[in-house]
Coordinates of C-alpha atoms in Angstrom, one line a residue:
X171 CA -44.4 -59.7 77.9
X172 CA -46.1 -57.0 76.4
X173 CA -43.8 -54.6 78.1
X174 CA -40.6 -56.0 77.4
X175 CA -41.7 -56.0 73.7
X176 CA -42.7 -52.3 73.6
X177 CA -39.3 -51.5 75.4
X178 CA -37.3 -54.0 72.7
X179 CA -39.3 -51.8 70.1
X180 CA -37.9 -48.7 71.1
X181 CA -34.6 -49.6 71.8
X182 CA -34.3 -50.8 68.2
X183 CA -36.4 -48.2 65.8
X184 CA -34.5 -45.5 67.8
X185 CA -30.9 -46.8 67.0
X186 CA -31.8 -47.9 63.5
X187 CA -33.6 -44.9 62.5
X188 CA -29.8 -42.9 63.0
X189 CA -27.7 -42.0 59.9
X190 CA -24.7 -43.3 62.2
X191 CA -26.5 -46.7 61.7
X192 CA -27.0 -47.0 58.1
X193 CA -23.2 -45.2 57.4
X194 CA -21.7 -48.1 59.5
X195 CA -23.7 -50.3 57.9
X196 CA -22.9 -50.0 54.6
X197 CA -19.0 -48.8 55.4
X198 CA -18.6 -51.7 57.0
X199 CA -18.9 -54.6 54.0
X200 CA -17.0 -52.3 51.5
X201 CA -13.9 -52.2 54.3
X202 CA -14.8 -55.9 54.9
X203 CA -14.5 -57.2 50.9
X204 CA -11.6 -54.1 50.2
X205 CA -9.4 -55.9 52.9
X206 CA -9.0 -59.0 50.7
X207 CA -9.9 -57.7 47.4
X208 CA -7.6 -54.7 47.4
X209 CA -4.3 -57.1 47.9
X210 CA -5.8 -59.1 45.9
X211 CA -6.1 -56.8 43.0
X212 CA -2.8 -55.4 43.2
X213 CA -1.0 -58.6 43.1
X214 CA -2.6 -59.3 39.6
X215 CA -1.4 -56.0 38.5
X216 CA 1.9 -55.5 36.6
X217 CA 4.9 -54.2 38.9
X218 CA 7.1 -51.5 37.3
X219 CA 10.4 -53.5 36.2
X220 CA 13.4 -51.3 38.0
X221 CA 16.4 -50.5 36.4
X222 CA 19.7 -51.0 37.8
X223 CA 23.2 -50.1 36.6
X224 CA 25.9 -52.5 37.5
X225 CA 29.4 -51.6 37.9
X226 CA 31.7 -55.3 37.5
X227 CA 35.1 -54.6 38.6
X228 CA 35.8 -58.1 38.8
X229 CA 34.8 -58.9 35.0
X230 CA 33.4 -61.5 36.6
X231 CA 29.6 -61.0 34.5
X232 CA 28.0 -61.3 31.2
X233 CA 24.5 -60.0 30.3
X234 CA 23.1 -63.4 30.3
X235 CA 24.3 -63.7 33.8
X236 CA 22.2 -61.1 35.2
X237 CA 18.2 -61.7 34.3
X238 CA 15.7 -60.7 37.0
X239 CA 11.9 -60.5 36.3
X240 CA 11.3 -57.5 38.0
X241 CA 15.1 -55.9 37.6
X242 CA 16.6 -54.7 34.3
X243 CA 20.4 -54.4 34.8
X244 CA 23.0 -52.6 32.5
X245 CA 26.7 -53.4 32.9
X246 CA 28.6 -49.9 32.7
X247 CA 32.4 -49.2 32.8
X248 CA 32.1 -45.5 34.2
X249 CA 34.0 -44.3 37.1
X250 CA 32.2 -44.6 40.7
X251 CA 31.9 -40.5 41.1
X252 CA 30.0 -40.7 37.4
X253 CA 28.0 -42.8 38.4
X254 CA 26.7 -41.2 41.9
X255 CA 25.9 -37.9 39.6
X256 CA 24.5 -39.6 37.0
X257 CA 22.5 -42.8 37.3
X258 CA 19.5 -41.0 38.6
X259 CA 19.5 -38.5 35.9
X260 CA 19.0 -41.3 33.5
X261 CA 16.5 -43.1 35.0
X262 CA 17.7 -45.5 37.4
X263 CA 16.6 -46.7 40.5
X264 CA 20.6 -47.5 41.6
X265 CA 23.5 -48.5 40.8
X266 CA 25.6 -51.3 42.1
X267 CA 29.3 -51.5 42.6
X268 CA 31.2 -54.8 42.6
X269 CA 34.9 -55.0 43.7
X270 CA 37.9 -56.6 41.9
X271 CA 37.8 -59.2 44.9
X272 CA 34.0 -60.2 45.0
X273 CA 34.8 -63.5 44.9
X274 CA 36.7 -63.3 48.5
X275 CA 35.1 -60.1 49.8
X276 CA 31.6 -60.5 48.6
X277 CA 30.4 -58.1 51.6
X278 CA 32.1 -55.3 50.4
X279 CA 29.6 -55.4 47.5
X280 CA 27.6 -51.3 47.6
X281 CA 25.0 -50.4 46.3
X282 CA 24.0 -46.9 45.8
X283 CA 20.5 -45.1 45.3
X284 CA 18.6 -41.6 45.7
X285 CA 17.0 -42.7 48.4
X286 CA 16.3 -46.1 51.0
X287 CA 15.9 -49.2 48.6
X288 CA 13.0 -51.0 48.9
X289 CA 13.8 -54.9 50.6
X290 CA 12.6 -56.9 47.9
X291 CA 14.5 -55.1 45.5
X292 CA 17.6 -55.2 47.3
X293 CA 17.5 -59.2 47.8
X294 CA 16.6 -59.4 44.1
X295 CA 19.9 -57.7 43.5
X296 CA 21.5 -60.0 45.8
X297 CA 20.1 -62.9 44.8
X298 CA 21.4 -62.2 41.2
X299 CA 25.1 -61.5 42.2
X300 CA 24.9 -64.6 44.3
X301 CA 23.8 -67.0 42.2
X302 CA 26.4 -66.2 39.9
X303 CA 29.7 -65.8 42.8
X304 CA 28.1 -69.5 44.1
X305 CA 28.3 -71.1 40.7
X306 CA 32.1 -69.7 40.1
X307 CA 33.2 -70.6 43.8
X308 CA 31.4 -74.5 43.0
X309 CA 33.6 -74.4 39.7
X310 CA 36.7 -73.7 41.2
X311 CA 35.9 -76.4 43.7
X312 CA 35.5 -79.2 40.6
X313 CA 31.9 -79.3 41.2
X314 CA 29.6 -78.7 37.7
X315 CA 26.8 -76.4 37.9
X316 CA 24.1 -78.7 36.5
X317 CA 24.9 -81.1 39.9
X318 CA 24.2 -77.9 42.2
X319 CA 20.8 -76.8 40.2
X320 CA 19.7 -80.5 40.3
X321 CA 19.4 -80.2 44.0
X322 CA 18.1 -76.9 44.7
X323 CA 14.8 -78.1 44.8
X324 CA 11.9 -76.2 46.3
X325 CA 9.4 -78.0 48.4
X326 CA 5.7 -77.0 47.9
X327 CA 2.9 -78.7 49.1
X328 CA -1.0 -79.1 48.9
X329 CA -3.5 -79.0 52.0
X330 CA -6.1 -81.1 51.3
X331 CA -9.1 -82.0 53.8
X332 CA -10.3 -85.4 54.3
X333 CA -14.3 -86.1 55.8
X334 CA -15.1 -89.1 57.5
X335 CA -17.0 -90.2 54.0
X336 CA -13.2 -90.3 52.4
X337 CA -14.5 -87.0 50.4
X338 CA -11.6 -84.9 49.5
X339 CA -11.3 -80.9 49.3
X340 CA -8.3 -78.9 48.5
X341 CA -7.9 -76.4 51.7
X342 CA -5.6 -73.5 53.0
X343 CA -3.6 -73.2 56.4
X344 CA -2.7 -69.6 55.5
X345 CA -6.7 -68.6 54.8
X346 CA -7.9 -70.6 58.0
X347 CA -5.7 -68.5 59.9
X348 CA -6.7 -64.8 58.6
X349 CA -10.6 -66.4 58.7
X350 CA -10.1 -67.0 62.0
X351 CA -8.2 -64.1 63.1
X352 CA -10.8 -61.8 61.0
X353 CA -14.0 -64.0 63.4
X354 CA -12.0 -63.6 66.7
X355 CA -11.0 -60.0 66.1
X356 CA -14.8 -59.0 65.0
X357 CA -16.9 -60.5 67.9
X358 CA -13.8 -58.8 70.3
X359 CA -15.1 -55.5 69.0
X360 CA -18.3 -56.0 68.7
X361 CA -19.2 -57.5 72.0
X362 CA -17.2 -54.5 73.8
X363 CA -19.6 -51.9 71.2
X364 CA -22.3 -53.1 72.0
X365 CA -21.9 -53.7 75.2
X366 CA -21.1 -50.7 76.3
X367 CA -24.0 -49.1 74.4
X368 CA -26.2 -50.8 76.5
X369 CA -24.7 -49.4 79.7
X370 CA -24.5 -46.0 78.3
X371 CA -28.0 -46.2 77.7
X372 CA -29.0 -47.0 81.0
X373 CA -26.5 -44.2 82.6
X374 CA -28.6 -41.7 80.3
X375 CA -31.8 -42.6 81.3
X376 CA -30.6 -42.6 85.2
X377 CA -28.7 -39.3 85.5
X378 CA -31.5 -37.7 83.3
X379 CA -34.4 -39.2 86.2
X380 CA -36.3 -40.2 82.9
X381 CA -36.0 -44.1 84.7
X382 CA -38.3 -43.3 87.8
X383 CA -41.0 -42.5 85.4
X384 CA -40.3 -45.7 83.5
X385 CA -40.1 -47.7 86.6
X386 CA -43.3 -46.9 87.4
X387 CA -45.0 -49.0 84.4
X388 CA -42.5 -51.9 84.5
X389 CA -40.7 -53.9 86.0
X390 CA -36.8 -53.2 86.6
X391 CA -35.7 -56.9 85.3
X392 CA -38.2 -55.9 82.4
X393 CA -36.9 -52.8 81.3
X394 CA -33.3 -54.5 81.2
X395 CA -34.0 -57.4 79.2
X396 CA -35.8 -55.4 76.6
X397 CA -33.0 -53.2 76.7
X398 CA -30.5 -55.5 76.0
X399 CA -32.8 -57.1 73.7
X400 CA -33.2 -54.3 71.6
X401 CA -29.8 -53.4 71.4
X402 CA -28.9 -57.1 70.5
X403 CA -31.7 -56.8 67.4
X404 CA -29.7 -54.2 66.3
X405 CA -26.6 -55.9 66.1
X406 CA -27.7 -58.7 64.4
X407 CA -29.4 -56.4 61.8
X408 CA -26.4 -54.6 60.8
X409 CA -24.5 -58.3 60.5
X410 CA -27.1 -59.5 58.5
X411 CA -27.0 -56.0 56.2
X412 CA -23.0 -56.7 56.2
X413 CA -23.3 -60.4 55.7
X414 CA -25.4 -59.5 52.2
X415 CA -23.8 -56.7 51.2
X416 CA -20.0 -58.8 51.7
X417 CA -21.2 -61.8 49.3
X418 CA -22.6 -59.1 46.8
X419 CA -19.7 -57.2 47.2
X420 CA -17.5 -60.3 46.6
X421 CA -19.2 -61.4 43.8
X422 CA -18.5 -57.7 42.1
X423 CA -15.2 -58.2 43.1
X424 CA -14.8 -61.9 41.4
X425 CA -16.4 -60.7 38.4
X426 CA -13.6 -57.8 38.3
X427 CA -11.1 -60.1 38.9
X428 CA -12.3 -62.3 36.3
X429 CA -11.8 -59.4 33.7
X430 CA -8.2 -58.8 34.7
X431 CA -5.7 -59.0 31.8
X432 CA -3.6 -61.1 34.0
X433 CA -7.0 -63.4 34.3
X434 CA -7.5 -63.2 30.7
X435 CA -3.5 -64.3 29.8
X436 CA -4.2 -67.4 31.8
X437 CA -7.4 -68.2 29.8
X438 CA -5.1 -68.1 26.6
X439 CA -2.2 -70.1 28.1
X440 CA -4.8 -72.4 28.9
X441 CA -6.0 -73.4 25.2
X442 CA -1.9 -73.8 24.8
X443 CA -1.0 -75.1 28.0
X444 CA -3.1 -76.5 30.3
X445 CA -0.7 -77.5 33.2
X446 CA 1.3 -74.1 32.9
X447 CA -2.0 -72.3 33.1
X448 CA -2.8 -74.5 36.3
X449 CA 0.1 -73.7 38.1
X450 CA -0.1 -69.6 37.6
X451 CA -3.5 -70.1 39.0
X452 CA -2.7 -72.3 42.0
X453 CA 0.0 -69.5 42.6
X454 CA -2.8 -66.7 42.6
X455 CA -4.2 -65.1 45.8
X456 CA -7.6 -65.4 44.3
X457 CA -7.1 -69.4 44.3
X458 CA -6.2 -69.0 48.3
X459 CA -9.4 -67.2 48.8
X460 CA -11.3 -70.1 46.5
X461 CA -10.0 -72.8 48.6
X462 CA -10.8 -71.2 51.8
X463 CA -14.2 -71.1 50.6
X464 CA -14.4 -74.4 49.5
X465 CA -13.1 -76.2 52.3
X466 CA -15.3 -74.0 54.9
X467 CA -18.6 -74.7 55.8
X468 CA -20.3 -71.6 55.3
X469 CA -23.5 -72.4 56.9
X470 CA -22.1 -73.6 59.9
X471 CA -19.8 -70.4 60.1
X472 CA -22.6 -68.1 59.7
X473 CA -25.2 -69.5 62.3
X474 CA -22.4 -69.6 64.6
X475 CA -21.0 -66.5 64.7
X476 CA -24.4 -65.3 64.8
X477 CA -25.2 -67.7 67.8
X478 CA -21.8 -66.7 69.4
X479 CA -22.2 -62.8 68.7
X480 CA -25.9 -63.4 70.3
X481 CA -25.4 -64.7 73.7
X482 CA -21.8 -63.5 73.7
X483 CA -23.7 -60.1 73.5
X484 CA -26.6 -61.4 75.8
X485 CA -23.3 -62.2 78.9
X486 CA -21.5 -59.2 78.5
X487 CA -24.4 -56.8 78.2
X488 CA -26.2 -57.8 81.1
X489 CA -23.1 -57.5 83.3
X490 CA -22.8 -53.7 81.5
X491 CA -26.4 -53.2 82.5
X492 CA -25.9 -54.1 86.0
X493 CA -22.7 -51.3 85.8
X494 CA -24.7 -48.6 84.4
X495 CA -27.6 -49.2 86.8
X496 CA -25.2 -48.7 89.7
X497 CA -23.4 -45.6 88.7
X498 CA -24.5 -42.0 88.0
X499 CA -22.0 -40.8 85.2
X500 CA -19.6 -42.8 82.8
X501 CA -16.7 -41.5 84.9
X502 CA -17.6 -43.2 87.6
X503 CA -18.7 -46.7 85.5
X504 CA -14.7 -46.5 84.5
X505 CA -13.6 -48.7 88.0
X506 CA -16.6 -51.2 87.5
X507 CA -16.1 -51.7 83.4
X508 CA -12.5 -53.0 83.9
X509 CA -13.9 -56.1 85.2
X510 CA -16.2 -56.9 82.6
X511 CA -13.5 -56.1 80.0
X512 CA -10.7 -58.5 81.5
X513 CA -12.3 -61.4 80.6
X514 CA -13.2 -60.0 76.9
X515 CA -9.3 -59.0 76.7
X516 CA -8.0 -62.2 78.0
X517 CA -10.4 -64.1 75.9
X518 CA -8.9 -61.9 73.3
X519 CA -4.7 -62.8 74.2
X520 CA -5.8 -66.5 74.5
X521 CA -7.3 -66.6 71.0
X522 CA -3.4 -65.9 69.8
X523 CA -2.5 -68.7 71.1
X524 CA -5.9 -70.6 69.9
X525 CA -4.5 -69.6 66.5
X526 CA -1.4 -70.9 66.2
X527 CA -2.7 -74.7 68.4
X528 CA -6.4 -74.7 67.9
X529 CA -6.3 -78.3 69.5
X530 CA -4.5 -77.7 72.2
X531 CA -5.8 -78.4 75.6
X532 CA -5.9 -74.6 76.4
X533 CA -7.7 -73.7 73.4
X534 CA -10.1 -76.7 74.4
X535 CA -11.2 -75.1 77.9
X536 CA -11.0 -71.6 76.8
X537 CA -14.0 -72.6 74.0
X538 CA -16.1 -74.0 76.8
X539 CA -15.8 -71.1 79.5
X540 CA -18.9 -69.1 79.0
X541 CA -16.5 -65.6 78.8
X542 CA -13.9 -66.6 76.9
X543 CA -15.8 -68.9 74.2
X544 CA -17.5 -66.6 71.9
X545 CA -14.2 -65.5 70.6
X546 CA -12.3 -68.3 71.1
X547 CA -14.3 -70.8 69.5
X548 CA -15.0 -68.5 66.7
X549 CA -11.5 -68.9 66.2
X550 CA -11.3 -72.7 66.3
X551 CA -14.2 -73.0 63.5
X552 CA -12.5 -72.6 60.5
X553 CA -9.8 -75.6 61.3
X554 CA -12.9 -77.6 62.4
X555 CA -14.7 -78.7 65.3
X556 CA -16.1 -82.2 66.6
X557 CA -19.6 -81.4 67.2
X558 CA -20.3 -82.5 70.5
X559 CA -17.4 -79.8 71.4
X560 CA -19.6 -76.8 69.8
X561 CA -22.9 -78.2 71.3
X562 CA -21.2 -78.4 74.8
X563 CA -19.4 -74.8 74.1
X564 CA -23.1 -73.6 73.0
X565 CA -24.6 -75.2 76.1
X566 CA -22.2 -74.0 78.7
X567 CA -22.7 -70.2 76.8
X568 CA -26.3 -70.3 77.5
X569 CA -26.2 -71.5 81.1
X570 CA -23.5 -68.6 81.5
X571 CA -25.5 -66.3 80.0
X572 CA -28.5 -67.5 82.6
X573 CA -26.8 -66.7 85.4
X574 CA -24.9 -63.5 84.7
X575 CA -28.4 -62.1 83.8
X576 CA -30.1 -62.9 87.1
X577 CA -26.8 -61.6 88.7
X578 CA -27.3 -58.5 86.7
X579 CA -31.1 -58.1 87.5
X580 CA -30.9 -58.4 90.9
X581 CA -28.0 -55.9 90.5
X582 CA -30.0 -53.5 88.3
X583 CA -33.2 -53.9 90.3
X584 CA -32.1 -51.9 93.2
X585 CA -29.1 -49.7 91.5
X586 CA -31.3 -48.4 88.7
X587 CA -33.3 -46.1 91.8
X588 CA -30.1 -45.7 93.9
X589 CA -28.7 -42.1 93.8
X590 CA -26.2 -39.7 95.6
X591 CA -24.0 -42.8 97.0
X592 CA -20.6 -43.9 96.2
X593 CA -21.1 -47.6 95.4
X594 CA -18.7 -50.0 95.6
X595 CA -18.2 -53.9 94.8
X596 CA -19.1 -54.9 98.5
X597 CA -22.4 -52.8 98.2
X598 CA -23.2 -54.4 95.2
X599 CA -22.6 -57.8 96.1
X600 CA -25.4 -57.0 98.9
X601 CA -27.7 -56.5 96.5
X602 CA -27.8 -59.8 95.5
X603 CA -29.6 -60.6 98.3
X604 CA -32.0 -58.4 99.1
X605 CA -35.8 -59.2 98.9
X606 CA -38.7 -58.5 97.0

């Protein structure tokens, strides 16, 4: 035991002491809280109102008839070839031309600009020109305007959990679905980094002959565990470092957001007007990002992606351990390493479907199969979980884990002194069985 901790020891002071460490480290939690808080802050801020001359040749518009929040438009009567010289020289964005016949050939409607408009400003235009042609053509057809704006109603609901106590919490589909994707996608990297680490490590120490020295003071199955040991300490130090460093991060970040003039205009409305006030705050990304928090049980998200990341890491690594042992170079681990990864990339394509039906009866099975439920049930935590599913997902990890280490060190036991042969999959699988 002794041994395995020295080896443990040395694996991790040697890969935490790096500056490669410590830069990931703290890089990591400011790309991790700029991800959410960077959209977030530039929704809040104030977008640059575009101007847009209009040219009606249908005399079909008014002023009144053309108010945009984010557009200012100008009726002009200037011929077209003006216009295309002109309207950029004075400051606008574009100018649109409507034809006598709009109200028959409403798709002969141009619009012209210096360069590709952007989309939302070009259905903003649209939208503008339309709702006025539709409440003409409903006129002419003897049906009043108030009866159309009386059903254009739009439909907007509130997701709101329910416990088995009857306790209520306001939640997000939208901000289950990026948690989740943000989970699945980080233990998909992290499990093929690490991984792979560990194999690299033990290719090093073969090809350089350091390992027949080691050998001879411990025992093969030893030296891997404390290996992959040590390499799995350092992982969950540098989540632990980003897991801090994200909630003081975020904290910064809410405190920012909380100075915002956009912030501060609410808290005024608010002594005017409460239920206004509540409904630009409900409409703010920042209240997305409070409900998700809300209706998430952080505890249990933390201690299992920890769990997850763990024996997740403790699988793969072991089988990338029994790779390096057998091989000589990292060219030749590229035949063997393909069939560790398949399972981490189709664990990876199932959690896309996991996403969109985290109930379904494939998403089920593919949290409970020891290489595909790390991610996979990573992904299914932020909709919620019964908990004898996790345990039995958490079980059925561990067992995995059991066996694909023995497999491994009966692998690495005999590979780790094997030199100057080609190996192949058949040769390995002989191994299994060897005494001693």
């Amino acid at each position: 035991m002794n041994k395995i901790l020295l080896v443990i020891q040395r694996e991790y002071l040697t890969r935490i002491q790096k500056k490669s460490f410590w830069v990931a480290s703290l890089l990591g939690p400011i790309l991790i809280t700029a991800i959410y808080a960077v959209p977030i802050w530039l929704a809040t801020q104030d977008k640059e109102v575009k101007r847009i001359e209009i040219l009606d040749e249908s005399g079909l518009f008014q002023m009144s008839d053309l108010v945009d929040k984010e557009v200012e438009f100008k009726l002009v009567k200037k011929p077209v070839s003006d216009l295309k010289s002109s309207f950029t020289k004075e400051g606008y964005a574009a100018f649109v031309h409507l034809p006598k016949d709009l109200l028959t050939h409403s798709k002969d409607i141009k619009i012209y600009s210096e360069k590709n408009l952007s989309l939302p400003l070009k259905s903003s235009i649209e939208r503008v020109i339309e709702k006025k042609v539709r409440a003409i053509l409903m006129k002419d057809a003897g049906i009043a305007s108030e009866v159309y704006e009386k059903t254009q109603i739009e439909v907007s609901s509130e997701t709101i959990t329910v416990s088995e106590k009857g306790d209520e919490t306001s939640s997000s589909s939208g901000g289950a679905m990026i948690l989740a994707g943000v989970m699945g996608m980080l233990l998909y990297v992290t499990l093929l980094l690490y991984g792979s680490q560990v194999m690299n490590g033990v290719i090093e120490e073969k090809s350089s002959r350091i390992i027949e020295v080691i050998i001879s003071s411990i025992k093969p199955y030893q030296l891997m565990l404390g290996k992959i040991l040590g390499v799995g300490m350092v992982g969950l130090t540098q989540f632990l470092l980003w897991i801090v460093l994200t909630i003081g991060l975020s904290q910064v970040a809410s405190k920012f957001y909380s100075a915002n003039p956009m912030q501060q205009k609410v808290e005024q409305i608010k002594k005017g007007d409460p239920e206004v006030a509540k409904k630009i705050e409900d409409a703010s990304p920042m209240a997305e990002v409070t409900k998700v928090i809300e209706s998430t049980n952080i505890p249990l998200m933390v201690g299992g992606f920890l769990f997850y990341f763990l024996f997740g890491y403790l699988l793969y690594s072991s089988l990338f351990a029994a790779i390096g042992s057998a091989v000589e170079s990292a060219a030749e681990a590229q035949q063997f390493t393909f069939i560790v990864m398949l399972p981490i990339i189709l664990a990876f394509i199932m959690a896309q479907f996991t996403l969109q039906d985290p109930d379904s009866p494939m998403a089920f099975w593919a949290s409970m199969i020891p290489f595909t439920s790390p991610i996979n049930m990573m992904v299914r935590l932020p909709y919620g979980v019964p908990m004898w599913e996790l345990a039995t997902s958490m079980i059925s990890l561990v067992v995995g884990f059991l066996g694909c280490s023995w497999i491994s060190a009966r692998i690495y036991r005999v590979g780790i002194l094997m030199y100057g042969k080609k190996i192949t999959v058949k040769e390995m699988a002989k191994w299994l069985f060897y005494k001693g």
